[in-house]
Amino acid sequence: MPVNGAGVQQTEGSTPASPTEAKEDNMTDNVHQQQSDNGCNHQSPNQNHKPQHGDGPETQTLPMPVPDPPIQYTKLFINNEWHESCSGRKIPVYNPATGTLLCEVEEADTEDVDEAVRSARAAFQMGSPWRSMDASDRGQLLNKLADLVERDRLLLATLEALDSGKVFLMAYFVDLMATIKTLRYYGGWADKIHGKTIPIDGEYFTYTRHEPIGVCGQIIPWNFPVMMFAWKIAPALCCGNTVVIKPAEQTPLSALHMAALIKEAGFPPGVVNVVPGYGQTAGCAISHHMDIDKIAFTGSTAVGKLIQRAAGDSNLKRVTLELGGKNPNIVFSDCDLEHAVEQAHSGLFFNQGQCCLAGSRVFVEGPIYEEFVHRSVEKARGKVLGNPLLPGVDHGPQIDQKQFDKIMELIESGKREGATLECGGSAWGQQGLFIQPTVFSNVTDDMRIAKEEIFGPVQLIMCFRTTREVIQRANATQYGLAAGVFTNDIDKALTVSSALQAGMVWVNCYNAMSVQCPFGGFKMSGNGRELGEYALQEYTEVKAVTIKISQKNS
Amino acid sequence: MDASNRGLLLHRLADAIERDAAYLAELETIDNGKPYAVSYMVDLPHVVKCFRYYAGWADKWEGKTIPIDGDFFCYTRHEPIGVCGQIIPWNFPLLMQAWKLGPALATGNTVVMKVAEQTPLTALYVASLIKEVGFPDGVVNILAGLGASAGAAIARHMDVDKVAFTGSTEVGHLIQQASGGSNLKKVTLELGGKSPNIILSDANMEDAVEQSHFALFFNQGQCCCAGSRTYVQADIYDEFVERSVERAKRRVVGDPFDLKTEQGPQVDQEQFNKILGYISSGKREGAKLLCGGGVAADRGYYIQPTVFGDVQDNMTIAREEIFGPVMQILKFKSLEEVVERANDTKYGLAAAVFTKDIDKANYVSHSLRAGTVWINCFDVFGAQAPFGGYKASGNGRELGEYGLENYTEVKTVTMKVPQKNS
């Protein structure tokens, strides 16, 4: 996978400060190979889409980041207008690859949230353009938004890579592709949300309406900013709700650009309001708000608990949560070993390990353990760190100092508690927030690194003997988001996948996701499901209407 | 191909049709005779919406996992049926093409479509758009041909897995027989109707008159769901008849490209003759001819908007589908009586009731044996709402989620597992 075969690069003096400097032409077939091996089966550059629709270039040229991209939108988006914050405060937005300040955006606090909620509530009134619109028209607006995202895909991918540190080609081929597909998928559902007519006892005619819940507060994280934005607004709008969405303070830029596209697409004012701010202020205002009907949160389990308490404390707003994970990836000795190593690798290291789904506990069956560790270390050593905007780089920085410190601290605890450090284990580069891809073997279940969510590029490989044992160990966690099973034996695959307490179980793959398939956690990884048809339930309030009739006719 | 990609292709087709809407509307009017204003403002938007609706379904048509008894893991797959023959009529050429292609392609089938020999032009143009937007070769094949030759060949073909037909009940019988005589291909039919339109005395009179006029005369009366038996409650009968006649006399018949025209010509000589024949029978059997009754111009297939009053249930014009601009108005006294008379027909496609009373609306709509019942409206269609007939008006439903069922084979897969876990 490395472009130059050298392993982890020490690129002294190459300050990845500006994309214009980084025009080295590193486009080779290796890079291509690596894009399709990322484990995320959303897409590869060779998808059979017609080129004219801009889903991706033909295989010869890779997309390039926009040089010196304009950052046009830095204010709060309320009622289809751009506002300065009531407090006058702003949030500094940094490029984690370089530490440089990209810009400042307005910081929303309680008063701004109040205003956003007022405008969302007004847009939800009976008789408003949004409430009296055909469902199919809501769907058309979402499709139009998808078209606009497709038009601005290069710019959005560039902003996303600059703001979050993720590899540009990943942003383009994974995050933006998923965003477009999610908007289109829910655009298609809008006029297919069916209530029922019900054969009730008695002389009555009964039917259900699947109504929107109302004003939905949505709080999203920094690891997949624009994709999380789409996952939240698409089902909400599809069902007819209005939205107040708070992007993460670390990564507001793509959300604000989306706000501009939402206005351009033609969504009525107040339907979507975007209010970047901090969790303890704006986030808290949302979760406590007496006029928000539902809150959807993606982030850490610790904050998820606060949200749940806040809902109970305020108006019992409906709550859905997508939280952390410590996901087991179970590799049996009868699997395709090379494939399993590859999938486990990308299953952990994708997005610099900053995935709720990261396969962070790799359980390998005794007979293949040594070989598996050896091959995994080789893969980890082969990652190319550097400026995420450059093709050929496949590992960027962590998002900020706080995450960096937390990961390093956990790495130290691993060393201290006696795990074997196979490779990595330190920071990389002279500046900032890069951490070497790290592999620990001989990890035992009681170590901190085996129990706590690291959210960084640290792969843990543990050994197991029997199926019964590994199921028990895999389930021995408060989390329950995802899991992987690698085996060629049909019985083992069915038994283990049924037994694992996880919302998503992958068999002979990892991170295989697409908008049609529901996603969410068991236990403290959250409640509710996003994506697929299932997500519609979370944004619907069912009303049963019963009319007296003069005579029943079956 | 990803299901979502099938959906994307359908979206692109909708976009291309929308792009060429003015041209297609013109072509539709030249070929069929319907007023251009209607082709452009009604047919084309419905066509685009239908393709968009089914584009959205492509990756949402889900099978299930099923809690079967025993140590088994059981699930269903919703598979496409295979090669679908589709035979469409001349009254809404583009729209009928969309109603057929949308669900068939969304679910992954391939299609051989025979368009009506009277109106092949727009469907063939759409075929060029299908190629332009990138459907793979062979997925959609469109042929112009005659029913007795090409249509029959499709109906009895040993390698066509399903046939969907929209047209007359008479030919529907032939299609069903052909299936039985060949490979038992699955059959869905959308056939004729003699749809009752029931006006109760508490209805909004102006509204009811206008809607009833539209219900019969729309598309030159050439609608399978035309409200061709207008039952009016005794106490409002005289006023209703007078207003309906006045409205019919005002109906503008003329050049379909004139934007003021409401009614163009009938589609061909055969239909023209048939309708005039029914008008004669009405006069002969004693119905009261209140206006129209003859040819409207000295060339082309134009017929005067015609209204018969005092029609009795046993008259030919009250029993047989005329498919032309000829309105039948009948009188009734009670609800029970009119429901019985409305249901006394071999057909069962659509029906309507006009009333403000919630009890009456529910009673009548639940009692009528018809696939679509309109309340205080008529001819309201949406891609989201299923449409189809009871009895000899056909079987199966088009449009809505229900429309997907006709193009799906359900496969159940059951796997042995070592131990059940609920």
Short mmCIF file of C-alpha atoms in Angstrom, two decimals, chain A residues 76 83-91 105-113 115 276 278 281:
data_model
loop_
_atom_site.label_atom_id
_atom_site.label_comp_id
_atom_site.label_asym_id
_atom_site.label_seq_id
_atom_site.Cartn_x
_atom_site.Cartn_y
_atom_site.Cartn_z
CA LEU A 76 -25.15 31.01 12.13
CA HIS A 83 -26.68 35.72 11.67
CA GLU A 84 -23.95 36.85 13.97
CA SER A 85 -24.03 35.29 17.41
CA CYS A 86 -25.98 37.11 20.13
CA SER A 87 -22.93 37.04 22.39
CA GLY A 88 -20.51 38.27 19.75
CA ARG A 89 -18.26 35.28 20.46
CA LYS A 90 -16.61 33.24 17.77
CA ILE A 91 -15.13 29.77 17.48
CA VAL A 105 -17.16 31.04 12.86
CA GLU A 106 -19.92 32.57 14.94
CA GLU A 107 -20.53 30.71 18.20
CA ALA A 108 -24.10 29.87 19.07
CA ASP A 109 -25.24 29.93 22.68
CA THR A 110 -28.60 29.71 24.44
CA GLU A 111 -30.17 32.78 22.87
CA ASP A 112 -29.19 31.77 19.39
CA VAL A 113 -30.59 28.30 19.99
CA GLU A 115 -34.07 31.90 17.99
CA PRO A 276 -22.23 25.71 15.52
CA TYR A 278 -19.91 24.09 22.18
CA THR A 281 -23.49 25.75 26.01
#
